[in-house]
Amino acid sequence: MATAAPPVQKTTIPFWRDTRILAVLFQVLFVIIVVGVLWFFYTTMMAGLRQANLLPSFAFLSQPASFSIGESVIAYDPSNTYGYALLIGVLNTIRVAIAGVILATIIGIILGISRLSENWLLRNVATVYVEIVRNVPLLLQLFMWLALTQTFPRQQDSISIFGLIYLHNRGVTMAWPVTGSDFGAWVPWLWLGLLAGIAFYVVRRIQFARRDRPGVAMPQAFLLAGAVVAIGYVFVGLSNGEWPLSLSIPELQRFNFVGGIGLTPGFAALLAGLVIYTSVFIGEIVRSGIQAVNKGQREAARALGLTPGQTLRLVIFPQALRIMIPPMTSQYLNLTKNSSLAVAVGYPDLFSIAGTTLNQTGQTVPVIMMVMAAYLTVSLVTSLFMNWYNKRIQLVER
């Protein structure tokens, strides 16, 4: 008869040797230390501000700013409030960021493709361009572009580029689209084009889903929307005898240009510096993304009879785009944050206007907090959009 095995006795581990308890205790201790350090800095800061009679307050936002702003997206007067002045700074920053991202992307794609060109001259010129620009500090490049604008001739002797762009010592004057008196009659056609494009896109996506096969509906939707808008533009223009949207070409009259749009030397220097500097990094991202695509994709495209241009546009670049989007997002964020260097070239961006506000009001903490919140918001919105687009173009396993 077999004897029963003795019961297994559970050994109790002391709490000071239990790794799970120790892990929780160390995390709690770390949080307490961090909160204590932050509380020490906060109390020290508040004591100093109280002693200087500069306690943080947002009441200054409703007070008149009493300083002028060189250029703004919307109308501004020194009698406006500090809050309105900071809004001007945000809009100016967004203005240069959007224009910079678009132009830097276009130039970067051209650079990246040129770096892989079979043309010896084009490939080496692009390589030298990239190596020089990315190794020179951005601030120094901004100073160079600002100094370059000062070497342009006066307005009466402006450098003309195809009669649409004029370079002079007061900045850049260029042609710009303006709305006519009949623009309101064209607005319904814009809405109709938008609705037609959306409806076409939805219908095509449903058709693809029912057939259980992939398909691209966005280009056709854009073409349909553009066709409806163009038809409306021609119809309104011919019916009323005036085009709802026309190109205003600048004309020199005595001492100033009339028509078009003018860019100050500060904005022109800032935009040129940010675009040229960021485009070289985007170009390297494009080059590496294209090279990361399997060589067999190129060989398969050639076997199908595609030309090199068709191979790049239809086969290589769409696959490389999935690799390029994440690092390009970082470059877009860098461009937006680097726009804070505008104060060095006299462009009134958010950082520049915030500095003037800080000096006049003495509200250091609230102003810095609002500047940080503004840049954080712009960066988060950019990241959310780029992450959505990145997820949208990723391959989905079936």
Short mmCIF file of C-alpha atoms in Angstrom, two decimals:
data_model
loop_
_atom_site.label_atom_id
_atom_site.label_comp_id
_atom_site.label_asym_id
_atom_site.label_seq_id
_atom_site.Cartn_x
_atom_site.Cartn_y
_atom_site.Cartn_z
CA MET A 1 0.00 0.00 0.00
CA ALA A 2 1.50 3.31 -1.15
CA THR A 3 1.98 6.04 1.40
CA ALA A 4 0.53 9.52 0.69
CA ALA A 5 3.02 12.24 -0.18
CA PRO A 6 3.54 14.86 2.50
CA PRO A 7 1.78 18.20 1.77
CA VAL A 8 3.90 20.87 0.07
CA GLN A 9 4.55 23.75 2.37
CA LYS A 10 4.38 27.20 0.78
CA THR A 11 7.30 29.42 1.65
CA THR A 12 6.37 32.99 2.49
CA ILE A 13 8.62 35.62 0.87
CA PRO A 14 9.24 38.70 3.04
CA PHE A 15 7.81 41.86 1.46
CA TRP A 16 11.25 43.48 1.31
CA ARG A 17 12.34 40.66 -1.03
CA ASP A 18 9.17 40.50 -3.16
CA THR A 19 10.09 42.01 -6.55
CA ARG A 20 6.48 42.93 -7.33
CA ILE A 21 6.07 44.91 -4.11
CA LEU A 22 9.49 46.51 -4.52
CA ALA A 23 8.67 47.58 -8.08
CA VAL A 24 5.50 49.34 -6.91
CA LEU A 25 7.31 50.95 -3.97
CA PHE A 26 10.11 52.28 -6.18
CA GLN A 27 7.58 53.77 -8.64
CA VAL A 28 5.67 55.44 -5.82
CA LEU A 29 8.94 56.76 -4.39
CA PHE A 30 9.96 58.11 -7.81
CA VAL A 31 6.63 59.92 -8.23
CA ILE A 32 6.93 61.43 -4.75
CA ILE A 33 10.46 62.70 -5.50
CA VAL A 34 9.40 64.22 -8.84
CA VAL A 35 6.36 65.91 -7.29
CA GLY A 36 8.51 67.19 -4.43
CA VAL A 37 11.10 68.68 -6.78
CA LEU A 38 8.39 70.33 -8.90
CA TRP A 39 6.68 71.68 -5.79
CA PHE A 40 10.00 73.11 -4.55
CA PHE A 41 10.59 74.90 -7.87
CA TYR A 42 6.98 76.14 -7.93
CA THR A 43 7.04 77.55 -4.40
CA THR A 44 10.45 79.15 -4.99
CA MET A 45 9.22 80.74 -8.23
CA MET A 46 6.01 82.03 -6.64
CA ALA A 47 7.93 83.47 -3.69
CA GLY A 48 10.24 85.34 -6.01
CA LEU A 49 7.40 86.64 -8.18
CA ARG A 50 5.41 87.68 -5.10
CA GLN A 51 8.41 89.58 -3.80
CA ALA A 52 8.77 91.34 -7.16
CA ASN A 53 5.01 92.02 -7.28
CA LEU A 54 4.70 90.02 -10.53
CA LEU A 55 2.28 87.27 -9.61
CA PRO A 56 1.06 85.34 -12.69
CA SER A 57 -2.19 86.62 -14.14
CA PHE A 58 -3.93 86.47 -17.51
CA ALA A 59 -5.71 89.79 -17.02
CA PHE A 60 -3.18 91.52 -19.28
CA LEU A 61 -4.67 89.74 -22.31
CA SER A 62 -7.58 92.21 -22.34
CA GLN A 63 -5.34 95.29 -22.11
CA PRO A 64 -4.28 97.34 -25.19
CA ALA A 65 -1.01 96.09 -26.66
CA SER A 66 0.17 99.58 -27.73
CA PHE A 67 2.83 98.27 -30.11
CA SER A 68 2.81 97.84 -33.87
CA ILE A 69 3.32 94.61 -35.82
CA GLY A 70 5.14 94.82 -39.12
CA GLU A 71 2.96 92.34 -41.01
CA SER A 72 -0.07 90.27 -40.15
CA VAL A 73 -2.45 87.86 -41.81
CA ILE A 74 -5.48 89.75 -40.52
CA ALA A 75 -5.97 93.45 -39.76
CA TYR A 76 -4.19 94.70 -36.63
CA ASP A 77 -3.99 98.01 -34.82
CA PRO A 78 -1.88 98.96 -31.75
CA SER A 79 -5.12 99.63 -29.89
CA ASN A 80 -5.95 95.92 -30.05
CA THR A 81 -5.39 93.75 -26.99
CA TYR A 82 -2.39 91.62 -26.10
CA GLY A 83 -4.52 88.53 -26.70
CA TYR A 84 -5.24 89.69 -30.25
CA ALA A 85 -1.56 90.45 -30.80
CA LEU A 86 -0.62 86.91 -29.70
CA LEU A 87 -3.25 85.57 -32.10
CA ILE A 88 -1.50 87.50 -34.88
CA GLY A 89 1.73 85.77 -33.87
CA VAL A 90 0.10 82.35 -34.03
CA LEU A 91 -1.34 83.05 -37.48
CA ASN A 92 2.01 84.36 -38.74
CA THR A 93 3.72 81.22 -37.48
CA ILE A 94 1.13 78.96 -39.09
CA ARG A 95 1.45 80.95 -42.31
CA VAL A 96 5.18 80.41 -42.66
CA ALA A 97 4.90 76.79 -41.45
CA ILE A 98 2.29 75.79 -44.05
CA ALA A 99 4.10 77.54 -46.91
CA GLY A 100 7.42 76.08 -45.74
CA VAL A 101 6.12 72.50 -45.49
CA ILE A 102 4.63 72.60 -48.99
CA LEU A 103 7.70 74.11 -50.67
CA ALA A 104 10.19 72.00 -48.71
CA THR A 105 8.33 68.83 -49.67
CA ILE A 106 8.35 69.70 -53.37
CA ILE A 107 12.05 70.63 -53.41
CA GLY A 108 12.93 67.65 -51.20
CA ILE A 109 11.27 65.16 -53.55
CA ILE A 110 13.13 66.68 -56.50
CA LEU A 111 16.42 66.49 -54.58
CA GLY A 112 15.86 62.89 -53.50
CA ILE A 113 15.11 61.75 -57.03
CA SER A 114 18.03 63.76 -58.42
CA ARG A 115 20.40 62.05 -55.99
CA LEU A 116 19.54 58.73 -57.65
CA SER A 117 19.59 60.04 -61.22
CA GLU A 118 21.68 58.29 -63.85
CA ASN A 119 22.77 61.71 -65.08
CA TRP A 120 26.26 62.27 -63.63
CA LEU A 121 26.02 66.06 -63.52
CA LEU A 122 22.55 66.17 -61.94
CA ARG A 123 23.44 63.53 -59.36
CA ASN A 124 26.64 65.22 -58.24
CA VAL A 125 25.17 68.73 -58.19
CA ALA A 126 22.39 67.46 -55.93
CA THR A 127 24.94 65.72 -53.71
CA VAL A 128 27.10 68.83 -53.32
CA TYR A 129 23.99 70.94 -52.64
CA VAL A 130 22.81 68.57 -49.90
CA GLU A 131 26.21 68.28 -48.21
CA ILE A 132 26.73 72.05 -48.11
CA VAL A 133 23.29 73.11 -46.93
CA ARG A 134 22.79 70.53 -44.20
CA ASN A 135 26.18 71.25 -42.64
CA VAL A 136 25.68 75.01 -42.30
CA PRO A 137 23.71 76.17 -39.21
CA LEU A 138 20.18 77.32 -39.97
CA LEU A 139 20.59 80.64 -38.15
CA LEU A 140 23.60 81.49 -40.29
CA GLN A 141 21.60 80.66 -43.42
CA LEU A 142 18.80 82.97 -42.28
CA PHE A 143 21.29 85.82 -41.86
CA MET A 144 22.65 85.07 -45.33
CA TRP A 145 19.20 85.21 -46.94
CA LEU A 146 18.36 88.43 -45.09
CA ALA A 147 21.63 90.00 -46.25
CA LEU A 148 20.87 88.84 -49.78
CA THR A 149 17.53 90.67 -49.80
CA GLN A 150 19.37 93.88 -48.89
CA THR A 151 21.53 93.59 -52.02
CA PHE A 152 18.51 93.74 -54.32
CA PRO A 153 18.00 97.02 -56.21
CA ARG A 154 15.40 99.60 -55.29
CA GLN A 155 11.80 99.16 -56.40
CA GLN A 156 12.19 101.29 -59.53
CA ASP A 157 14.93 98.90 -60.74
CA SER A 158 13.41 95.66 -59.47
CA ILE A 159 14.55 92.31 -60.83
CA SER A 160 11.61 90.94 -62.82
CA ILE A 161 10.96 87.21 -63.18
CA PHE A 162 8.57 86.64 -66.10
CA GLY A 163 6.72 89.82 -65.11
CA LEU A 164 5.06 87.97 -62.22
CA ILE A 165 7.69 88.22 -59.47
CA TYR A 166 9.75 91.30 -58.61
CA LEU A 167 12.77 91.28 -56.30
CA HIS A 168 13.77 94.55 -54.62
CA ASN A 169 15.27 95.86 -51.39
CA ARG A 170 11.84 96.04 -49.74
CA GLY A 171 11.23 92.34 -50.19
CA VAL A 172 9.39 90.41 -52.89
CA THR A 173 6.29 91.45 -54.82
CA MET A 174 4.48 88.74 -56.74
CA ALA A 175 1.24 88.09 -58.60
CA TRP A 176 -1.59 86.76 -56.47
CA PRO A 177 -5.17 85.60 -57.10
CA VAL A 178 -7.89 88.01 -55.97
CA THR A 179 -11.65 87.62 -55.78
CA GLY A 180 -13.96 89.64 -57.98
CA SER A 181 -17.38 91.14 -57.29
CA ASP A 182 -19.04 87.97 -58.65
CA PHE A 183 -17.17 85.60 -56.40
CA GLY A 184 -20.35 84.99 -54.38
CA ALA A 185 -22.04 83.58 -57.48
CA TRP A 186 -19.22 81.05 -57.81
CA VAL A 187 -19.40 79.82 -54.20
CA PRO A 188 -22.37 77.45 -54.83
CA TRP A 189 -20.33 75.80 -57.58
CA LEU A 190 -17.48 75.27 -55.11
CA TRP A 191 -19.85 73.50 -52.73
CA LEU A 192 -21.34 71.50 -55.60
CA GLY A 193 -17.87 70.39 -56.69
CA LEU A 194 -17.00 69.37 -53.13
CA LEU A 195 -20.20 67.38 -52.71
CA ALA A 196 -19.78 65.73 -56.12
CA GLY A 197 -16.23 64.67 -55.27
CA ILE A 198 -17.27 63.26 -51.89
CA ALA A 199 -20.24 61.39 -53.39
CA PHE A 200 -18.10 59.90 -56.15
CA TYR A 201 -15.46 58.81 -53.64
CA VAL A 202 -18.03 57.12 -51.38
CA VAL A 203 -19.71 55.30 -54.27
CA ARG A 204 -16.41 54.04 -55.67
CA ARG A 205 -15.28 52.80 -52.27
CA ILE A 206 -18.54 50.89 -51.87
CA GLN A 207 -18.07 49.35 -55.32
CA PHE A 208 -14.54 48.26 -54.47
CA ALA A 209 -15.71 46.75 -51.19
CA ARG A 210 -18.47 44.74 -52.90
CA ARG A 211 -16.04 43.40 -55.48
CA ASP A 212 -13.51 42.60 -52.74
CA ARG A 213 -10.63 44.15 -54.59
CA PRO A 214 -8.42 47.19 -53.96
CA GLY A 215 -8.83 50.39 -55.89
CA VAL A 216 -7.97 54.07 -55.83
CA ALA A 217 -10.89 56.51 -55.93
CA MET A 218 -9.33 59.74 -54.64
CA PRO A 219 -7.70 60.96 -57.91
CA GLN A 220 -10.94 60.53 -59.86
CA ALA A 221 -12.87 62.29 -57.09
CA PHE A 222 -10.49 65.25 -57.26
CA LEU A 223 -10.81 65.37 -61.06
CA LEU A 224 -14.61 65.35 -60.86
CA ALA A 225 -14.66 68.09 -58.21
CA GLY A 226 -12.19 70.17 -60.23
CA ALA A 227 -14.24 69.74 -63.40
CA VAL A 228 -17.44 70.92 -61.67
CA VAL A 229 -15.64 73.94 -60.17
CA ALA A 230 -14.07 74.81 -63.55
CA ILE A 231 -17.43 74.60 -65.32
CA GLY A 232 -18.93 76.89 -62.69
CA TYR A 233 -16.03 79.32 -63.06
CA VAL A 234 -16.50 79.58 -66.83
CA PHE A 235 -20.28 79.80 -66.52
CA VAL A 236 -20.20 82.62 -63.96
CA GLY A 237 -17.49 84.50 -65.85
CA LEU A 238 -19.29 84.35 -69.20
CA SER A 239 -22.70 85.12 -67.68
CA ASN A 240 -21.69 88.21 -65.70
CA GLY A 241 -18.82 89.44 -67.84
CA GLU A 242 -16.36 89.34 -64.92
CA TRP A 243 -14.31 86.42 -63.67
CA PRO A 244 -14.98 85.52 -60.01
CA LEU A 245 -11.27 84.86 -59.44
CA SER A 246 -8.47 86.58 -61.31
CA LEU A 247 -4.72 86.97 -61.09
CA SER A 248 -3.61 90.37 -59.80
CA ILE A 249 -0.31 91.24 -61.49
CA PRO A 250 1.81 93.89 -59.71
CA GLU A 251 2.53 97.11 -61.57
CA LEU A 252 5.07 99.74 -60.58
CA GLN A 253 3.53 103.18 -60.17
CA ARG A 254 6.06 105.85 -59.24
CA PHE A 255 7.52 104.61 -55.95
CA ASN A 256 5.47 101.50 -55.06
CA PHE A 257 3.91 98.45 -56.62
CA VAL A 258 0.14 98.27 -57.01
CA GLY A 259 -1.55 94.87 -57.13
CA GLY A 260 -0.27 91.43 -56.29
CA ILE A 261 1.05 90.59 -52.85
CA GLY A 262 4.18 91.81 -51.09
CA LEU A 263 6.49 89.77 -48.89
CA THR A 264 8.69 91.61 -46.42
CA PRO A 265 12.44 90.89 -46.34
CA GLY A 266 12.01 89.15 -42.98
CA PHE A 267 9.33 86.77 -44.21
CA ALA A 268 11.14 86.10 -47.49
CA ALA A 269 14.43 85.37 -45.69
CA LEU A 270 12.74 83.15 -43.09
CA LEU A 271 10.76 81.19 -45.66
CA ALA A 272 13.76 80.72 -47.95
CA GLY A 273 16.00 79.61 -45.09
CA LEU A 274 13.49 77.13 -43.64
CA VAL A 275 12.61 75.69 -47.05
CA ILE A 276 16.18 75.29 -48.28
CA TYR A 277 17.41 73.85 -44.97
CA THR A 278 14.55 71.41 -44.43
CA SER A 279 14.33 70.30 -48.05
CA VAL A 280 17.79 68.68 -47.95
CA PHE A 281 16.75 66.44 -45.06
CA ILE A 282 13.49 65.58 -46.81
CA GLY A 283 15.54 64.82 -49.92
CA GLU A 284 17.65 62.32 -48.00
CA ILE A 285 14.48 60.72 -46.62
CA VAL A 286 13.10 60.40 -50.16
CA ARG A 287 16.38 58.93 -51.43
CA SER A 288 16.58 56.35 -48.65
CA GLY A 289 12.90 55.46 -49.05
CA ILE A 290 13.32 54.79 -52.77
CA GLN A 291 16.45 52.72 -52.19
CA ALA A 292 14.63 50.66 -49.54
CA VAL A 293 12.17 49.30 -52.12
CA ASN A 294 13.10 45.81 -53.27
CA LYS A 295 15.08 45.75 -56.50
CA GLY A 296 12.76 43.06 -57.82
CA GLN A 297 9.97 45.65 -58.02
CA ARG A 298 11.96 47.61 -60.60
CA GLU A 299 12.78 44.49 -62.58
CA ALA A 300 9.13 43.43 -62.58
CA ALA A 301 8.06 46.87 -63.76
CA ARG A 302 10.57 46.79 -66.61
CA ALA A 303 9.40 43.31 -67.55
CA LEU A 304 5.89 44.73 -67.91
CA GLY A 305 7.21 47.37 -70.31
CA LEU A 306 6.93 50.39 -68.00
CA THR A 307 9.21 53.33 -68.68
CA PRO A 308 11.57 54.54 -65.92
CA GLY A 309 9.22 57.44 -65.20
CA GLN A 310 6.19 55.16 -64.96
CA THR A 311 8.14 52.73 -62.80
CA LEU A 312 9.02 55.49 -60.33
CA ARG A 313 5.55 57.05 -60.29
CA LEU A 314 3.39 53.91 -60.26
CA VAL A 315 5.52 51.24 -58.57
CA ILE A 316 8.49 52.56 -56.60
CA PHE A 317 7.30 55.84 -55.10
CA PRO A 318 3.97 54.55 -53.69
CA GLN A 319 5.85 51.80 -51.83
CA ALA A 320 8.60 54.16 -50.69
CA LEU A 321 5.98 56.58 -49.36
CA ARG A 322 5.10 54.12 -46.60
CA ILE A 323 8.70 54.30 -45.42
CA MET A 324 9.12 58.05 -45.85
CA ILE A 325 6.08 59.37 -43.97
CA PRO A 326 7.27 58.83 -40.33
CA PRO A 327 10.64 60.62 -40.70
CA MET A 328 9.08 63.33 -42.87
CA THR A 329 6.66 64.04 -40.01
CA SER A 330 9.64 64.82 -37.79
CA GLN A 331 10.99 67.22 -40.41
CA TYR A 332 7.64 69.02 -40.63
CA LEU A 333 7.65 69.44 -36.86
CA ASN A 334 11.26 70.68 -36.95
CA LEU A 335 10.36 73.26 -39.58
CA THR A 336 7.49 74.57 -37.48
CA LYS A 337 9.62 74.81 -34.34
CA ASN A 338 12.58 76.31 -36.22
CA SER A 339 10.29 79.15 -37.31
CA SER A 340 10.87 80.59 -33.82
CA LEU A 341 14.18 81.85 -35.24
CA ALA A 342 12.11 84.48 -37.05
CA VAL A 343 13.02 86.97 -34.35
CA ALA A 344 16.57 86.98 -35.76
CA VAL A 345 15.41 88.28 -39.16
CA GLY A 346 12.68 90.64 -37.93
CA TYR A 347 9.61 88.60 -38.83
CA PRO A 348 6.84 88.98 -36.23
CA ASP A 349 6.06 85.35 -35.44
CA LEU A 350 4.59 84.05 -32.19
CA PHE A 351 7.93 83.98 -30.36
CA SER A 352 8.79 87.53 -31.42
CA ILE A 353 5.42 89.00 -30.42
CA ALA A 354 5.43 87.00 -27.18
CA GLY A 355 8.84 88.48 -26.34
CA THR A 356 7.51 92.02 -26.81
CA THR A 357 4.44 91.20 -24.72
CA LEU A 358 6.61 89.71 -21.98
CA ASN A 359 8.84 92.78 -21.83
CA GLN A 360 5.90 95.19 -21.58
CA THR A 361 3.76 93.27 -19.10
CA GLY A 362 6.34 91.40 -17.03
CA GLN A 363 4.08 88.32 -17.10
CA THR A 364 6.86 85.86 -17.89
CA VAL A 365 5.20 82.64 -16.78
CA PRO A 366 1.78 83.11 -18.47
CA VAL A 367 3.34 84.26 -21.74
CA ILE A 368 5.82 81.38 -21.88
CA MET A 369 3.06 78.91 -21.01
CA MET A 370 0.88 80.21 -23.85
CA VAL A 371 3.77 80.04 -26.31
CA MET A 372 4.53 76.46 -25.28
CA ALA A 373 0.84 75.53 -25.53
CA ALA A 374 0.61 77.06 -29.03
CA TYR A 375 3.65 75.21 -30.38
CA LEU A 376 2.48 72.00 -28.68
CA THR A 377 -0.97 72.30 -30.26
CA VAL A 378 0.41 72.89 -33.75
CA SER A 379 2.83 69.97 -33.37
CA LEU A 380 0.14 67.61 -32.08
CA VAL A 381 -2.27 68.52 -34.89
CA THR A 382 0.49 67.94 -37.46
CA SER A 383 1.40 64.62 -35.87
CA LEU A 384 -2.22 63.47 -35.73
CA PHE A 385 -2.76 64.27 -39.41
CA MET A 386 0.48 62.61 -40.53
CA ASN A 387 -0.17 59.54 -38.36
CA TRP A 388 -3.66 59.26 -39.85
CA TYR A 389 -2.23 59.49 -43.36
CA ASN A 390 0.51 57.01 -42.53
CA LYS A 391 -2.06 54.52 -41.26
CA ARG A 392 -4.20 55.18 -44.31
CA ILE A 393 -1.50 54.15 -46.80
CA GLN A 394 -0.15 51.17 -44.89
CA LEU A 395 -0.61 47.70 -46.35
CA VAL A 396 -3.42 45.74 -44.76
CA GLU A 397 -3.07 41.98 -44.39
CA ARG A 398 -6.04 40.17 -45.87
#
